[in-house]
Short mmCIF file of C-alpha atoms in Angstrom, two decimals:
data_model
loop_
_atom_site.label_atom_id
_atom_site.label_comp_id
_atom_site.label_asym_id
_atom_site.label_seq_id
_atom_site.Cartn_x
_atom_site.Cartn_y
_atom_site.Cartn_z
CA MET H 423 -126.32 44.81 -3.32
CA ALA H 424 -125.40 45.22 -6.94
CA LYS H 425 -121.74 45.30 -7.67
CA GLU H 426 -120.54 48.84 -8.17
CA LYS H 427 -119.67 49.55 -11.71
CA ALA H 428 -116.90 52.02 -12.16
CA GLU H 429 -117.04 54.42 -15.08
CA HIS H 430 -114.07 54.26 -17.39
CA ASN H 431 -112.82 56.33 -20.22
CA GLY H 432 -112.51 54.83 -23.66
CA PRO H 433 -112.12 51.24 -24.74
CA ASP H 434 -110.96 48.28 -22.69
CA LEU H 435 -107.38 47.96 -23.91
CA ALA H 436 -107.05 44.43 -22.59
CA GLN H 437 -109.61 43.46 -25.25
CA GLY H 438 -107.42 45.10 -27.87
CA ILE H 439 -108.09 47.96 -30.21
CA ALA H 440 -107.54 48.39 -33.93
CA LEU H 441 -104.80 50.79 -34.96
CA SER H 442 -107.48 52.60 -36.92
CA ALA H 443 -109.08 53.55 -33.59
CA PHE H 444 -106.48 56.32 -33.23
CA THR H 445 -107.95 59.58 -34.43
CA SER H 446 -105.03 61.62 -33.09
CA GLU H 447 -101.64 60.77 -31.66
CA THR H 448 -103.19 59.77 -28.32
CA LEU H 449 -105.95 57.41 -27.29
CA LEU H 450 -107.41 57.13 -23.80
CA GLY H 451 -108.58 53.73 -22.65
CA HIS H 452 -108.46 51.50 -19.60
CA VAL H 453 -107.15 48.20 -18.32
CA ASP H 454 -109.33 46.83 -15.53
CA ASP H 455 -109.93 49.91 -13.39
CA GLN H 456 -106.82 51.81 -14.50
CA ASP H 457 -106.98 54.60 -17.07
CA VAL H 458 -104.19 54.11 -19.59
CA LEU H 459 -103.05 56.54 -22.25
CA LEU H 460 -101.69 55.29 -25.56
CA VAL H 461 -99.42 57.57 -27.54
CA ARG H 462 -98.36 56.90 -31.11
CA PHE H 463 -94.81 57.83 -31.91
CA GLY H 464 -93.87 56.82 -35.45
CA PRO H 465 -94.29 53.05 -35.66
CA GLU H 466 -94.24 52.73 -31.88
CA ILE H 467 -97.04 52.95 -29.36
CA PHE H 468 -96.35 53.90 -25.77
CA ALA H 469 -98.75 53.17 -22.92
CA VAL H 470 -98.59 55.00 -19.60
CA ASP H 471 -100.85 55.83 -16.69
CA ALA H 472 -103.32 58.43 -17.90
CA HIS H 473 -103.03 60.63 -14.82
CA CYS H 474 -100.15 62.81 -13.72
CA SER H 475 -98.26 61.58 -10.65
CA HIS H 476 -98.29 65.15 -9.27
CA TYR H 477 -101.97 66.14 -8.80
CA HIS H 478 -103.64 63.55 -11.03
CA GLY H 479 -104.03 65.89 -14.02
CA PRO H 480 -105.46 64.35 -17.23
CA LEU H 481 -102.47 63.61 -19.44
CA ALA H 482 -104.80 62.88 -22.36
CA GLU H 483 -105.36 66.65 -22.48
CA GLY H 484 -101.66 67.38 -22.35
CA LEU H 485 -99.04 68.05 -24.99
CA VAL H 486 -96.92 65.35 -26.59
CA VAL H 487 -93.41 66.59 -27.34
CA GLY H 488 -91.30 63.95 -29.07
CA GLU H 489 -91.14 60.98 -26.74
CA SER H 490 -92.49 62.91 -23.79
CA ILE H 491 -95.80 64.21 -22.54
CA ARG H 492 -96.54 67.36 -20.52
CA CYS H 493 -99.39 67.64 -18.06
CA PRO H 494 -101.98 70.35 -18.81
CA TRP H 495 -102.41 71.37 -15.19
CA HIS H 496 -98.95 72.20 -13.84
CA HIS H 497 -96.66 71.41 -16.79
CA ALA H 498 -94.93 68.34 -15.35
CA CYS H 499 -93.16 66.28 -17.99
CA PHE H 500 -92.74 62.52 -18.38
CA ASP H 501 -90.68 60.30 -20.63
CA LEU H 502 -93.20 58.09 -22.45
CA ARG H 503 -90.70 55.27 -22.93
CA THR H 504 -89.59 54.95 -19.31
CA GLY H 505 -92.32 56.78 -17.39
CA GLU H 506 -89.60 58.86 -15.73
CA ALA H 507 -90.72 62.22 -14.32
CA THR H 508 -88.26 64.37 -16.23
CA ARG H 509 -89.44 67.79 -15.12
CA ALA H 510 -91.03 69.04 -11.94
CA PRO H 511 -93.53 69.47 -10.40
CA ALA H 512 -94.03 65.71 -10.75
CA LEU H 513 -91.31 63.86 -8.86
CA THR H 514 -92.46 60.26 -9.22
CA PRO H 515 -92.59 58.28 -12.46
CA LEU H 516 -95.66 57.09 -14.29
CA ALA H 517 -96.37 53.39 -14.58
CA VAL H 518 -95.53 52.12 -18.06
CA TRP H 519 -97.66 49.38 -19.62
CA GLU H 520 -96.65 46.63 -22.04
CA VAL H 521 -98.03 47.13 -25.54
CA GLU H 522 -98.48 43.93 -27.53
CA HIS H 523 -99.04 44.07 -31.27
CA GLU H 524 -101.14 41.29 -32.78
CA GLY H 525 -101.82 41.87 -36.44
CA ASP H 526 -103.35 45.29 -36.80
CA ARG H 527 -104.53 45.31 -33.20
CA VAL H 528 -102.76 46.31 -30.03
CA PHE H 529 -103.40 44.94 -26.57
CA VAL H 530 -102.45 46.32 -23.18
CA ARG H 531 -102.72 43.82 -20.37
CA ARG H 532 -100.01 44.38 -17.78
CA ARG H 533 -97.74 46.98 -16.26
CA ARG H 534 -94.06 46.82 -16.92
CA GLU H 535 -91.92 46.20 -13.86
CA GLN H 536 -90.18 49.31 -12.62
CA THR H 537 -87.59 49.77 -9.94
CA LYS H 538 -87.16 53.08 -8.24
CA SER H 539 -83.80 54.17 -9.53
CA TRP H 540 -82.78 55.75 -6.23
CA VAL H 541 -83.53 52.52 -4.43
CA ARG H 542 -81.57 50.55 -6.98
CA SER H 543 -78.45 52.64 -6.61
CA ALA H 544 -78.68 52.68 -2.83
CA LEU H 545 -79.07 48.91 -2.69
CA VAL H 546 -76.29 48.28 -5.15
CA ASN H 547 -74.01 50.44 -3.11
CA LEU H 548 -74.91 48.70 0.16
CA ALA H 549 -74.14 45.36 -1.41
CA THR H 550 -70.73 46.77 -2.39
CA SER H 551 -71.27 45.41 -5.85
CA SER H 552 -68.29 45.65 -8.11
CA SER H 553 -70.39 46.60 -11.09
CA SER H 554 -71.03 50.30 -11.13
CA ALA H 555 -71.04 52.63 -14.07
CA GLU H 556 -72.21 49.94 -16.49
CA GLU H 557 -75.48 49.78 -14.65
CA ARG H 558 -76.40 53.35 -15.37
CA GLN H 559 -79.61 53.08 -17.26
CA ASP H 560 -81.35 56.36 -17.23
CA SER H 561 -78.56 58.89 -17.33
CA GLN H 562 -78.92 59.27 -21.08
CA ARG H 563 -82.67 59.67 -21.02
CA PRO H 564 -83.90 62.19 -23.53
CA ARG H 565 -84.72 65.67 -22.37
CA CYS H 566 -88.11 67.01 -23.07
CA MET S 1062 -82.25 63.55 -8.64
CA LEU S 1063 -78.72 62.80 -7.44
CA ARG S 1064 -79.81 59.26 -6.65
CA ARG S 1065 -81.86 58.97 -9.82
CA GLN S 1066 -78.63 59.80 -11.63
CA ASP S 1067 -77.07 56.91 -9.73
CA PHE S 1068 -74.86 59.02 -7.50
CA ARG S 1069 -73.56 56.69 -4.81
CA GLY S 1070 -71.67 59.01 -2.52
CA SER S 1071 -73.03 60.57 0.63
CA ILE S 1072 -75.81 63.15 0.55
CA VAL S 1073 -76.38 65.42 3.54
CA MET S 1074 -79.44 67.67 3.46
CA LEU S 1075 -79.53 70.50 5.99
CA SER S 1076 -82.69 72.38 6.86
CA ASN S 1077 -83.58 74.78 9.61
CA ASP S 1078 -87.23 73.80 9.22
CA SER S 1079 -88.75 71.44 11.76
CA ALA S 1080 -90.79 69.62 9.14
CA LEU S 1081 -89.78 67.24 6.37
CA PRO S 1082 -89.81 68.88 2.94
CA VAL S 1083 -93.45 69.39 1.98
CA ASP S 1084 -95.49 70.26 -1.07
CA ARG S 1085 -95.40 73.95 -0.24
CA PRO S 1086 -98.02 75.17 -2.75
CA ASN S 1087 -100.58 73.17 -0.82
CA LEU S 1088 -100.02 75.30 2.27
CA SER S 1089 -101.81 78.28 0.75
CA LYS S 1090 -104.30 76.16 -1.22
CA ASP S 1091 -106.00 72.85 -0.48
CA TYR S 1092 -104.26 72.08 2.80
CA LEU S 1093 -105.13 75.47 4.25
CA ALA S 1094 -108.67 75.07 2.92
CA GLY S 1095 -108.97 71.75 4.74
CA ASN S 1096 -109.29 69.77 1.52
CA ALA S 1097 -105.94 68.00 1.50
CA PRO S 1098 -105.15 65.06 3.76
CA GLU S 1099 -101.85 65.02 5.66
CA ASP S 1100 -100.38 62.36 3.42
CA TRP S 1101 -100.49 64.69 0.40
CA LEU S 1102 -97.90 66.93 1.97
CA PRO S 1103 -94.55 65.10 2.22
CA LEU S 1104 -92.43 65.41 -0.91
CA GLY S 1105 -90.51 62.26 -0.12
CA LEU S 1106 -92.95 59.43 0.31
CA GLY S 1107 -92.73 57.10 3.30
CA SER S 1108 -89.21 55.98 3.96
CA PHE S 1109 -87.76 57.84 1.00
CA TYR S 1110 -84.87 59.47 2.85
CA ALA S 1111 -83.70 56.26 4.49
CA GLU S 1112 -84.09 54.19 1.34
CA ALA S 1113 -82.28 56.74 -0.77
CA ARG S 1114 -79.63 57.16 1.95
CA ILE S 1115 -80.16 60.87 2.33
CA ASP S 1116 -78.93 62.14 5.67
CA LEU S 1117 -81.64 64.72 6.29
CA ARG S 1118 -81.00 66.90 9.31
CA LEU S 1119 -83.89 69.11 10.33
CA ASN S 1120 -83.78 71.98 12.84
CA THR S 1121 -80.21 72.62 11.78
CA GLU S 1122 -78.80 76.12 11.51
CA ILE S 1123 -75.78 76.68 9.32
CA LEU S 1124 -73.29 79.13 10.70
CA SER S 1125 -71.02 79.45 7.72
CA ILE S 1126 -69.66 77.94 4.56
CA ASP S 1127 -65.92 77.71 4.15
CA THR S 1128 -65.41 77.83 0.41
CA LYS S 1129 -61.65 77.17 0.69
CA ALA S 1130 -61.71 74.24 3.11
CA ARG S 1131 -64.95 73.13 1.43
CA ASN S 1132 -67.03 72.49 4.46
CA VAL S 1133 -70.15 73.73 6.19
CA ILE S 1134 -70.20 74.63 9.86
CA ILE S 1135 -73.43 74.09 11.74
CA THR S 1136 -74.56 75.16 15.19
CA GLY S 1137 -73.07 73.01 17.90
CA GLY S 1138 -69.76 73.06 16.05
CA GLY S 1139 -70.34 70.25 13.59
CA ILE S 1140 -68.30 70.44 10.41
CA ILE S 1141 -69.64 68.81 7.28
CA PRO S 1142 -67.23 68.49 4.35
CA PHE S 1143 -68.46 68.62 0.77
CA ASP S 1144 -67.22 68.14 -2.76
CA SER S 1145 -70.23 69.87 -4.18
CA LEU S 1146 -72.83 72.11 -2.51
CA LEU S 1147 -76.28 73.32 -3.44
CA LEU S 1148 -77.60 76.42 -1.72
CA ALA S 1149 -81.38 76.46 -1.75
CA THR S 1150 -82.18 78.61 1.24
CA GLY S 1151 -85.38 79.98 -0.24
CA ALA S 1152 -87.06 83.07 1.05
CA GLU S 1153 -88.75 84.26 4.18
CA PRO S 1154 -91.94 86.27 4.53
CA VAL S 1155 -91.64 90.01 4.99
CA LYS S 1156 -92.96 91.03 8.40
CA LEU S 1157 -95.18 94.05 8.76
CA PRO S 1158 -93.54 96.95 10.57
CA ILE S 1159 -96.75 97.99 12.33
CA PRO S 1160 -97.76 98.02 15.97
CA GLY S 1161 -99.39 94.75 16.99
CA ALA S 1162 -97.90 92.60 14.24
CA ASP S 1163 -96.23 90.37 16.82
CA GLN S 1164 -99.45 89.10 18.39
CA PRO S 1165 -100.15 85.37 18.30
CA HIS S 1166 -103.16 85.66 16.00
CA VAL S 1167 -101.10 87.52 13.36
CA HIS S 1168 -99.47 85.07 10.99
CA THR S 1169 -97.25 84.89 7.96
CA LEU S 1170 -97.50 81.84 5.72
CA ARG S 1171 -94.45 80.00 4.54
CA SER S 1172 -93.78 76.81 6.46
CA LEU S 1173 -95.94 73.89 7.48
CA ALA S 1174 -95.71 75.19 11.05
CA ASP S 1175 -97.05 78.59 9.86
CA CYS S 1176 -99.92 76.89 8.08
CA ARG S 1177 -100.80 74.73 11.06
CA ALA S 1178 -100.68 77.77 13.33
CA ILE S 1179 -103.20 79.53 11.09
CA ILE S 1180 -105.49 76.50 11.00
CA GLU S 1181 -105.20 76.25 14.78
CA SER S 1182 -106.18 79.87 15.29
CA LEU S 1183 -109.16 79.47 12.94
CA ASN S 1184 -110.65 77.16 15.50
CA GLY S 1185 -113.73 79.03 16.67
CA ALA S 1186 -112.86 82.05 14.53
CA ARG S 1187 -115.45 83.85 12.43
CA ARG S 1188 -113.53 86.66 10.75
CA ALA S 1189 -110.11 87.03 9.19
CA ILE S 1190 -108.10 89.82 7.65
CA VAL S 1191 -105.69 89.03 4.87
CA ILE S 1192 -103.06 91.73 4.37
CA GLY S 1193 -101.76 91.66 0.81
CA ALA S 1194 -103.59 90.96 -2.46
CA SER S 1195 -101.04 89.01 -4.42
CA PHE S 1196 -100.64 85.26 -4.73
CA ILE S 1197 -100.24 84.10 -1.15
CA GLY S 1198 -102.76 86.62 0.18
CA LEU S 1199 -105.50 85.78 -2.30
CA GLU S 1200 -104.92 82.05 -2.22
CA ALA S 1201 -105.17 82.24 1.55
CA ALA S 1202 -108.36 84.30 1.21
CA ALA S 1203 -109.86 81.63 -1.06
CA ALA S 1204 -108.83 78.86 1.33
CA LEU S 1205 -110.35 80.66 4.32
CA ARG S 1206 -113.63 81.22 2.44
CA ARG S 1207 -113.72 77.44 1.91
CA ARG S 1208 -113.76 77.21 5.70
CA ASP S 1209 -116.60 79.69 5.77
CA ILE S 1210 -114.56 82.39 7.46
CA GLU S 1211 -115.52 86.01 6.73
CA VAL S 1212 -112.55 87.44 4.86
CA HIS S 1213 -111.39 91.04 4.43
CA VAL S 1214 -108.45 91.67 2.12
CA VAL S 1215 -106.49 94.86 2.77
CA ALA S 1216 -103.83 95.91 0.27
CA PRO S 1217 -102.17 99.08 -1.00
CA GLU S 1218 -102.64 98.42 -4.71
CA GLN S 1219 -105.68 99.44 -6.71
CA ARG S 1220 -106.30 95.98 -8.06
CA PRO S 1221 -105.23 92.57 -6.83
CA MET S 1222 -102.28 90.94 -8.62
CA GLU S 1223 -102.01 93.94 -10.90
CA ARG S 1224 -98.24 94.26 -10.65
CA VAL S 1225 -97.68 90.78 -12.07
CA LEU S 1226 -100.77 90.14 -14.16
CA GLY S 1227 -102.02 93.56 -15.19
CA PRO S 1228 -105.25 95.49 -14.59
CA ASP S 1229 -107.67 93.22 -16.51
CA VAL S 1230 -106.69 90.08 -14.65
CA GLY S 1231 -106.76 92.15 -11.48
CA LYS S 1232 -110.36 93.20 -12.06
CA PHE S 1233 -111.33 89.68 -12.96
CA VAL S 1234 -109.68 88.19 -9.87
CA ARG S 1235 -111.29 90.80 -7.66
CA ALA S 1236 -114.74 90.01 -9.07
CA LEU S 1237 -114.11 86.30 -8.63
CA HIS S 1238 -113.28 86.72 -4.95
CA GLU S 1239 -116.17 89.12 -4.39
CA GLU S 1240 -118.55 86.52 -5.82
CA GLN S 1241 -117.22 84.20 -3.13
CA GLY S 1242 -117.92 86.76 -0.44
CA VAL S 1243 -114.50 88.36 0.06
CA SER S 1244 -114.51 92.09 0.96
CA PHE S 1245 -111.71 94.20 -0.48
CA HIS S 1246 -110.16 97.27 1.13
CA LEU S 1247 -107.79 98.39 -1.60
CA SER S 1248 -105.55 101.44 -1.81
CA ASP S 1249 -105.40 101.00 1.94
CA THR S 1250 -103.17 99.44 4.59
CA VAL S 1251 -103.49 98.22 8.13
CA ALA S 1252 -101.90 100.79 10.41
CA GLU S 1253 -102.20 98.94 13.69
CA ILE S 1254 -103.52 95.68 15.10
CA ASP S 1255 -104.78 95.77 18.65
CA GLY S 1256 -106.23 92.41 19.62
CA LYS S 1257 -109.38 91.95 17.58
CA HIS S 1258 -109.30 95.45 16.15
CA ALA S 1259 -107.38 96.33 13.04
CA THR S 1260 -107.20 100.04 12.27
CA LEU S 1261 -106.94 100.96 8.61
CA LYS S 1262 -104.89 103.85 7.37
CA SER S 1263 -108.05 105.24 5.83
CA GLY S 1264 -109.49 105.42 9.32
CA GLY S 1265 -111.90 102.50 9.51
CA VAL S 1266 -111.64 99.68 12.03
CA LEU S 1267 -112.13 96.01 11.11
CA GLU S 1268 -113.01 93.38 13.67
CA THR S 1269 -111.02 90.20 13.25
CA ASP S 1270 -110.07 86.95 14.94
CA VAL S 1271 -107.12 86.08 12.74
CA VAL S 1272 -104.73 88.05 10.53
CA VAL S 1273 -102.75 86.51 7.68
CA VAL S 1274 -99.95 88.67 6.30
CA GLY S 1275 -98.93 87.97 2.71
CA VAL S 1276 -96.89 90.98 1.68
CA GLY S 1277 -94.07 89.25 -0.13
CA VAL S 1278 -90.88 87.43 0.69
CA ARG S 1279 -87.21 88.27 0.90
CA PRO S 1280 -84.62 85.81 -0.42
CA ARG S 1281 -82.41 84.39 2.31
CA LEU S 1282 -79.00 85.52 1.14
CA GLY S 1283 -77.11 85.75 4.43
CA LEU S 1284 -75.14 82.52 4.06
CA ALA S 1285 -74.18 83.24 0.47
CA GLU S 1286 -73.14 86.75 1.37
CA ARG S 1287 -70.99 85.63 4.29
CA ALA S 1288 -69.40 82.97 2.10
CA GLY S 1289 -68.35 85.70 -0.32
CA LEU S 1290 -70.42 84.50 -3.30
CA SER S 1291 -71.20 87.09 -5.97
CA LEU S 1292 -74.59 88.67 -5.40
CA GLU S 1293 -76.80 90.72 -7.67
CA ARG S 1294 -80.20 91.13 -5.99
CA GLY S 1295 -79.92 87.39 -5.37
CA VAL S 1296 -77.12 84.89 -5.75
CA SER S 1297 -75.59 85.22 -9.22
CA VAL S 1298 -75.33 81.91 -11.05
CA ASP S 1299 -74.30 81.00 -14.58
CA ARG S 1300 -76.40 79.01 -17.03
CA TYR S 1301 -75.41 75.84 -15.19
CA LEU S 1302 -76.66 77.33 -11.90
CA GLU S 1303 -73.12 77.45 -10.55
CA THR S 1304 -72.25 80.41 -8.32
CA SER S 1305 -69.05 82.45 -8.52
CA VAL S 1306 -67.33 79.68 -6.55
CA ALA S 1307 -66.77 76.48 -8.52
CA GLY S 1308 -68.68 73.51 -7.17
CA ILE S 1309 -71.18 75.64 -5.26
CA TYR S 1310 -74.59 75.89 -6.92
CA ALA S 1311 -77.71 77.87 -6.09
CA ALA S 1312 -81.33 77.20 -6.96
CA GLY S 1313 -84.79 78.50 -6.24
CA ASP S 1314 -85.86 81.81 -4.73
CA ILE S 1315 -82.29 83.00 -4.15
CA ALA S 1316 -80.81 82.34 -7.61
CA ARG S 1317 -80.50 84.94 -10.36
CA TRP S 1318 -79.72 83.16 -13.59
CA PRO S 1319 -79.28 84.12 -17.25
CA ASP S 1320 -82.67 83.30 -18.75
CA PRO S 1321 -82.17 82.39 -22.42
CA TYR S 1322 -85.65 83.45 -23.53
CA SER S 1323 -85.67 86.98 -22.14
CA GLY S 1324 -81.91 87.40 -22.43
CA GLU S 1325 -81.94 88.88 -18.94
CA ASN S 1326 -80.66 87.76 -15.57
CA ILE S 1327 -83.81 86.92 -13.65
CA ARG S 1328 -84.77 85.68 -10.21
CA VAL S 1329 -88.14 84.00 -9.79
CA GLU S 1330 -89.93 83.11 -6.58
CA HIS S 1331 -92.01 80.20 -7.81
CA TRP S 1332 -92.23 76.56 -6.83
CA VAL S 1333 -91.89 74.79 -10.15
CA VAL S 1334 -88.89 76.92 -11.13
CA ALA S 1335 -87.21 76.04 -7.84
CA GLU S 1336 -87.86 72.33 -8.27
CA ARG S 1337 -86.63 72.31 -11.85
CA GLN S 1338 -83.52 74.23 -10.88
CA GLY S 1339 -82.85 71.70 -8.14
CA GLN S 1340 -83.06 68.96 -10.73
CA THR S 1341 -80.72 70.70 -13.15
CA ALA S 1342 -78.29 71.67 -10.38
CA ALA S 1343 -78.16 68.04 -9.23
CA ARG S 1344 -77.20 66.85 -12.69
CA ASN S 1345 -74.57 69.55 -12.95
CA MET S 1346 -73.18 68.70 -9.52
CA LEU S 1347 -72.40 65.35 -11.12
CA GLY S 1348 -70.62 67.03 -13.99
CA GLN S 1349 -73.27 67.02 -16.71
CA ARG S 1350 -72.99 70.72 -17.71
CA GLU S 1351 -76.67 71.11 -18.54
CA ALA S 1352 -77.85 74.67 -19.08
CA PHE S 1353 -81.00 75.62 -17.19
CA ASP S 1354 -83.29 76.64 -20.03
CA ALA S 1355 -86.77 75.85 -18.71
CA VAL S 1356 -89.19 78.72 -19.22
CA PRO S 1357 -90.52 79.88 -15.83
CA PHE S 1358 -93.97 78.53 -14.98
CA PHE S 1359 -96.33 79.02 -12.08
CA TRP S 1360 -99.94 78.42 -11.30
CA SER S 1361 -102.22 80.09 -8.82
CA GLN S 1362 -105.40 78.48 -7.51
CA HIS S 1363 -108.48 80.43 -6.50
CA TYR S 1364 -111.51 78.30 -5.61
CA ASP S 1365 -112.01 76.10 -8.69
CA LEU S 1366 -110.11 78.41 -10.95
CA ARG S 1367 -106.47 78.00 -11.87
CA ILE S 1368 -104.36 80.70 -13.51
CA ASN S 1369 -101.35 79.35 -15.40
CA TYR S 1370 -98.43 81.57 -16.31
CA VAL S 1371 -95.41 80.87 -18.50
CA GLY S 1372 -92.50 83.20 -19.14
CA HIS S 1373 -91.40 86.21 -17.15
CA ALA S 1374 -92.54 89.78 -17.69
CA GLU S 1375 -91.47 92.23 -15.00
CA THR S 1376 -92.71 95.06 -17.20
CA TRP S 1377 -94.68 95.20 -20.43
CA ASP S 1378 -96.01 97.78 -22.83
CA GLU S 1379 -98.97 95.80 -24.15
CA ILE S 1380 -101.28 93.05 -22.98
CA ALA S 1381 -103.13 91.25 -25.77
CA LEU S 1382 -106.24 89.35 -24.71
CA ASP S 1383 -107.37 86.35 -26.66
CA SER S 1384 -111.00 85.32 -26.09
CA SER S 1385 -113.16 86.66 -23.32
CA ILE S 1386 -112.88 87.16 -19.61
CA ALA S 1387 -116.62 86.82 -19.19
CA ALA S 1388 -116.52 83.34 -20.69
CA ARG S 1389 -113.71 82.46 -18.28
CA ASP S 1390 -111.69 81.14 -21.13
CA CYS S 1391 -108.84 83.47 -21.75
CA LEU S 1392 -105.25 83.96 -22.58
CA TRP S 1393 -103.24 87.11 -22.08
CA ARG S 1394 -99.95 87.82 -23.84
CA TYR S 1395 -97.62 90.24 -22.09
CA LYS S 1396 -95.48 92.00 -24.67
CA ARG S 1397 -92.61 94.43 -24.73
CA ASN S 1398 -91.51 96.00 -28.00
CA GLY S 1399 -93.84 93.60 -29.81
CA ARG S 1400 -92.28 90.47 -28.33
CA VAL S 1401 -94.27 88.13 -26.10
CA LEU S 1402 -92.52 87.80 -22.74
CA ALA S 1403 -95.15 85.84 -20.88
CA VAL S 1404 -98.56 84.23 -21.27
CA ALA S 1405 -101.22 83.90 -18.58
CA SER S 1406 -104.28 81.77 -19.12
CA ILE S 1407 -107.46 80.41 -17.61
CA TYR S 1408 -108.97 77.19 -19.01
CA ARG S 1409 -106.54 77.30 -21.91
CA ASP S 1410 -104.18 74.62 -20.71
CA LEU S 1411 -103.08 73.31 -24.06
CA ALA S 1412 -102.34 76.83 -25.28
CA SER S 1413 -100.31 77.42 -22.13
CA LEU S 1414 -98.27 74.26 -22.77
CA GLN S 1415 -97.79 75.29 -26.38
CA ALA S 1416 -96.64 78.76 -25.32
CA GLU S 1417 -94.10 77.20 -22.97
CA LEU S 1418 -92.76 75.02 -25.78
CA ASP S 1419 -92.66 77.90 -28.26
CA MET S 1420 -90.71 80.02 -25.79
CA GLU S 1421 -88.27 77.19 -25.17
CA ARG S 1422 -87.72 76.85 -28.89
CA ASN S 1423 -87.75 80.60 -29.34
CA LEU S 1424 -90.64 80.32 -31.77
CA MET S 1425 -92.98 82.54 -29.77
CA ARG S 1426 -94.61 85.25 -31.81
#
């Protein structure tokens, strides 16, 4: 039987795209079988999962507000830099992807490692670590 | 959110529900329609509560809150001390004061248990009556049509959802449901339910196997009242969602907060508002002093059609329609004294997001 070929949106980001491929502030592409959304923010480019972690809404059709994106379906909001779900109804973060610049091309090949913050704090506490407040990473995250 | 903010103290979560916290909107939508698998329902995935060290106690009734000693007393005599407390007791469905409303095939819809009881009684059923033509009633009607149940909606208003969304949306929503085979009995009520016979006030009798009652909810204020918190048709909170007693916060269906956009103290019975208030309250319980300034948002799902609504308009003097209802691509602006208080839309998602942002920034025209 022929191998099933999944349909994907946009270019294969692992193969790289030219910066000129952006016709607006966002660009929808894929890495393997994952849809990934690129968002230009000044000189930076963020890459996150293209679907909302709430009901899988298409973030490419959402609204970019500063360093955040809002889902068109139920108005959930995510921090593009960290993937954090900053406003309900989404409660779980988006995967964030590494963006590599090579000349005037960008490549997306792998997900960034993320730890669930509530697991981190619980584990740290169980280990009775002496470090505490210094480890706060996301308390100053921008509001959207 | 407390854990996401790296709070490392103890968290006790008390609920008189028998089920873990669930994605409640699903209970009147896909889950009731039979389109959502069980694993879509839990809000905390898998071992969330254990991993996050949240001591979740279900089936727990709270007797009282001692605001001086700063503890909560639960049935069985347990005393749980707190430094900070969030009251999120929600609302409960209004029961119909009519003969026969206490029969087993007459349901309200709020909890997972309610939803499962309805699904259970649909087994072998052919016909259902939905009493009430607002959000829960009509979403339930749509879900039951998906199960191929004959649905009769009985409600006192002239048009469905008219009180919240106005006459045009009401007409549109009615037509949408009629296309899907729903029969409406408007300007009417059910006077009595006797087994499979429901007698209408207008005199007719409808045959039915199941009755779903969706005639609104009442905020659960008893605990707050007994604790002596300030009430004003809800629990009064300040912009930080703190009640009249320092360190005690309220969120969701029970909370009446100063809404910066409308300039009024409002109470909203919608899911996303409740979740966002919980998030803000959590941050403030940790001392962040963050004003709750999110513009209220809700959505309502009917078959494949979703109505999005941002803002809050209890009354209006003008509704401006942009685009056409026939094309199913529309946006309504609810205005009072020329100012837009709320925007409802169908297939205009980006405009809805933009309206939310403009209201937040007070740029709405």
